C-alpha cells in the first residue's frame, strides 16, 4: 500500500494585507504566496535560523567597510577627495538633493541595517508575542527596500561623468560593497519567515482585561 506524504499545517498572517492564511504543505520545496495580495510568505528552500543568522552577521560585517571606506579617490583641481557612501549621502543632502539623499540612505544603508539587525534579533528566543510580530514586520519591509544596487547605479553614473575631467582611483570599499549586494540577493532568496511564524503559534496570547462595565 502506498503511503500518503506527511502534511504539515500551520497558520500565519500575511505581513502586507493581514490575511490569515492556512498553510498546508507536502514537504515540498515550493514557495508560498498570499492568495489575496501575492505577497511572498515563505521560501521552499530548506534553510534554518542558523543560516539566517550567519548571513545577517556576515551582512553587518560587510556593511561597515562599504559605508565608511573609500569607494574611490577623486583627484580634481589639485585636490585629492576621498569618496565614501556616507560622505556621498551627506553631500547630496547639503546640495539640497534631499529626496535622492534620503533614497540612497534608506535603500543602501538603513534598510540593510534594519534587515540584518532584525534577523539577528529574531534568532533570540526571548521576545514576547507582540515584539516578535513587530520584528517580523520590520524584517519584511527592510527586505523589500534593501537595494544596494540603487547606490551602485548612482555611483557608476557619477564615475562616467567625472572620468573625463578628473583622475579616479578605485578604493577598497568596492569589494565589500559588491559582496554585500550579492549577500542581500541571497537573503532575499533564502529567508523563510514561516520559521518564525511557527514560533509565534507557540507563544501565549496575552488577553487584556476589558475593565468594569
Tab-separated table of C-alpha atoms in Angstrom, residues 36-182:
chain	number	residue	atom	x	y	z
A	36	UNK	CA	-5.093	37.991	-1.746
A	37	UNK	CA	-2.071	40.247	-2.477
A	38	UNK	CA	0.503	37.738	-3.826
A	39	UNK	CA	2.991	38.658	-1.071
A	40	UNK	CA	5.811	36.116	-0.709
A	41	UNK	CA	5.126	34.305	2.577
A	42	UNK	CA	7.773	31.627	2.763
A	43	UNK	CA	10.523	30.021	0.755
A	44	UNK	CA	10.616	26.357	-0.118
A	45	UNK	CA	14.356	26.141	0.416
A	46	UNK	CA	15.414	24.057	3.407
A	47	UNK	CA	17.003	26.822	5.455
A	48	UNK	CA	17.168	27.298	9.200
A	49	UNK	CA	17.590	30.084	11.709
A	50	UNK	CA	21.309	29.346	11.840
A	51	UNK	CA	21.604	30.030	8.109
A	52	UNK	CA	19.707	33.297	8.510
A	53	UNK	CA	21.853	34.303	11.492
A	54	UNK	CA	25.103	33.547	9.656
A	55	UNK	CA	24.005	35.594	6.635
A	56	UNK	CA	22.887	38.524	8.819
A	57	UNK	CA	26.142	38.654	10.792
A	58	UNK	CA	28.128	38.490	7.554
A	59	UNK	CA	25.988	41.322	6.176
A	60	UNK	CA	26.748	43.538	9.178
A	61	UNK	CA	30.464	42.840	8.816
A	62	UNK	CA	30.320	43.818	5.130
A	63	UNK	CA	28.095	46.858	5.667
A	64	UNK	CA	30.576	48.760	7.843
A	65	UNK	CA	33.501	48.903	5.356
A	66	UNK	CA	31.064	49.502	2.496
A	67	UNK	CA	29.850	52.673	4.219
A	68	UNK	CA	32.996	54.189	5.749
A	69	UNK	CA	35.842	53.032	3.487
A	70	UNK	CA	36.799	54.771	0.247
A	71	UNK	CA	34.847	53.751	-2.817
A	72	UNK	CA	37.226	55.752	-4.964
A	73	UNK	CA	39.586	58.705	-4.741
A	74	UNK	CA	38.985	61.696	-6.953
A	75	UNK	CA	41.861	63.973	-7.966
A	76	UNK	CA	40.339	67.232	-9.177
A	77	UNK	CA	41.767	70.774	-9.389
A	78	UNK	CA	44.878	69.792	-7.475
A	79	UNK	CA	42.913	68.230	-4.593
A	80	UNK	CA	42.534	64.595	-3.578
A	81	UNK	CA	38.964	63.811	-2.490
A	82	UNK	CA	38.009	60.592	-0.714
A	83	UNK	CA	34.533	59.366	-1.674
A	84	UNK	CA	32.571	57.087	0.671
A	85	UNK	CA	28.900	56.156	0.791
A	86	UNK	CA	28.377	58.189	3.956
A	87	UNK	CA	30.111	61.268	2.527
A	88	UNK	CA	28.099	60.939	-0.681
A	89	UNK	CA	24.807	60.889	1.248
A	90	UNK	CA	25.804	63.954	3.279
A	91	UNK	CA	26.990	65.784	0.160
A	92	UNK	CA	23.678	65.188	-1.612
A	93	UNK	CA	21.828	66.453	1.452
A	94	UNK	CA	23.919	69.630	1.684
A	95	UNK	CA	23.317	70.353	-2.003
A	96	UNK	CA	19.547	70.185	-1.377
A	97	UNK	CA	19.049	66.849	-3.171
A	98	UNK	CA	17.018	65.683	-0.197
A	99	UNK	CA	14.949	63.042	-1.969
A	100	UNK	CA	17.953	61.410	-3.639
A	101	UNK	CA	19.952	61.593	-0.420
A	102	UNK	CA	17.124	60.010	1.570
A	103	UNK	CA	16.562	57.292	-1.030
A	104	UNK	CA	20.249	56.323	-1.107
A	105	UNK	CA	20.456	56.429	2.701
A	106	UNK	CA	17.351	54.235	3.084
A	107	UNK	CA	17.998	51.674	0.337
A	108	UNK	CA	21.778	51.483	0.722
A	109	UNK	CA	22.270	51.902	4.470
A	110	UNK	CA	19.235	51.958	6.785
A	111	UNK	CA	17.159	49.177	5.188
A	112	UNK	CA	20.086	46.705	5.037
A	113	UNK	CA	20.996	47.624	8.620
A	114	UNK	CA	17.401	47.013	9.731
A	115	UNK	CA	17.276	43.738	7.782
A	116	UNK	CA	20.457	42.303	9.324
A	117	UNK	CA	19.677	43.550	12.836
A	118	UNK	CA	16.096	42.271	12.668
A	119	UNK	CA	17.171	38.778	11.589
A	120	UNK	CA	19.753	38.640	14.388
A	121	UNK	CA	17.121	39.674	16.956
A	122	UNK	CA	14.677	37.090	15.575
A	123	UNK	CA	17.200	34.355	16.357
A	124	UNK	CA	16.968	35.157	20.086
A	125	UNK	CA	14.140	33.308	21.870
A	126	UNK	CA	13.347	35.963	24.461
A	127	UNK	CA	10.750	38.158	22.748
A	128	UNK	CA	7.060	38.290	23.697
A	129	UNK	CA	4.436	37.764	21.034
A	130	UNK	CA	3.896	41.458	20.159
A	131	UNK	CA	7.637	42.151	19.873
A	132	UNK	CA	8.133	39.109	17.651
A	133	UNK	CA	5.371	40.293	15.302
A	134	UNK	CA	6.971	43.768	15.146
A	135	UNK	CA	10.345	42.245	14.280
A	136	UNK	CA	8.799	40.130	11.529
A	137	UNK	CA	7.101	43.182	10.009
A	138	UNK	CA	10.348	45.182	10.257
A	139	UNK	CA	12.364	42.479	8.513
A	140	UNK	CA	9.727	42.141	5.805
A	141	UNK	CA	9.747	45.872	4.983
A	142	UNK	CA	13.542	46.158	5.154
A	143	UNK	CA	13.904	43.115	2.899
A	144	UNK	CA	11.759	44.808	0.264
A	145	UNK	CA	13.760	48.064	0.406
A	146	UNK	CA	17.298	46.695	0.800
A	147	UNK	CA	18.593	47.636	-2.639
A	148	UNK	CA	22.289	48.489	-2.516
A	149	UNK	CA	22.231	48.434	-6.316
A	150	UNK	CA	20.447	51.830	-6.166
A	151	UNK	CA	23.618	53.334	-4.751
A	152	UNK	CA	25.835	51.300	-7.100
A	153	UNK	CA	23.957	52.616	-10.154
A	154	UNK	CA	24.240	56.220	-8.959
A	155	UNK	CA	27.919	55.620	-8.273
A	156	UNK	CA	28.515	54.320	-11.797
A	157	UNK	CA	26.728	57.355	-13.272
A	158	UNK	CA	28.960	59.679	-11.238
A	159	UNK	CA	32.110	57.841	-12.359
A	160	UNK	CA	31.191	58.084	-16.044
A	161	UNK	CA	30.501	61.804	-15.686
A	162	UNK	CA	33.771	62.537	-13.886
A	163	UNK	CA	36.161	60.251	-15.705
A	164	UNK	CA	36.894	62.855	-18.412
A	165	UNK	CA	37.582	65.760	-16.043
A	166	UNK	CA	39.283	64.078	-13.098
A	167	UNK	CA	41.611	61.217	-12.210
A	168	UNK	CA	39.841	58.356	-10.455
A	169	UNK	CA	41.403	55.651	-8.314
A	170	UNK	CA	39.217	52.779	-7.168
A	171	UNK	CA	39.076	52.260	-3.405
A	172	UNK	CA	38.938	49.212	-1.110
A	173	UNK	CA	35.212	49.566	-0.338
A	174	UNK	CA	34.173	48.341	-3.788
A	175	UNK	CA	34.907	44.698	-2.891
A	176	UNK	CA	32.757	44.537	0.286
A	177	UNK	CA	30.071	46.598	-1.487
A	178	UNK	CA	29.852	44.042	-4.309
A	179	UNK	CA	29.833	41.195	-1.776
A	180	UNK	CA	27.095	42.968	0.204
A	181	UNK	CA	24.929	43.290	-2.884
A	182	UNK	CA	25.254	39.549	-3.611
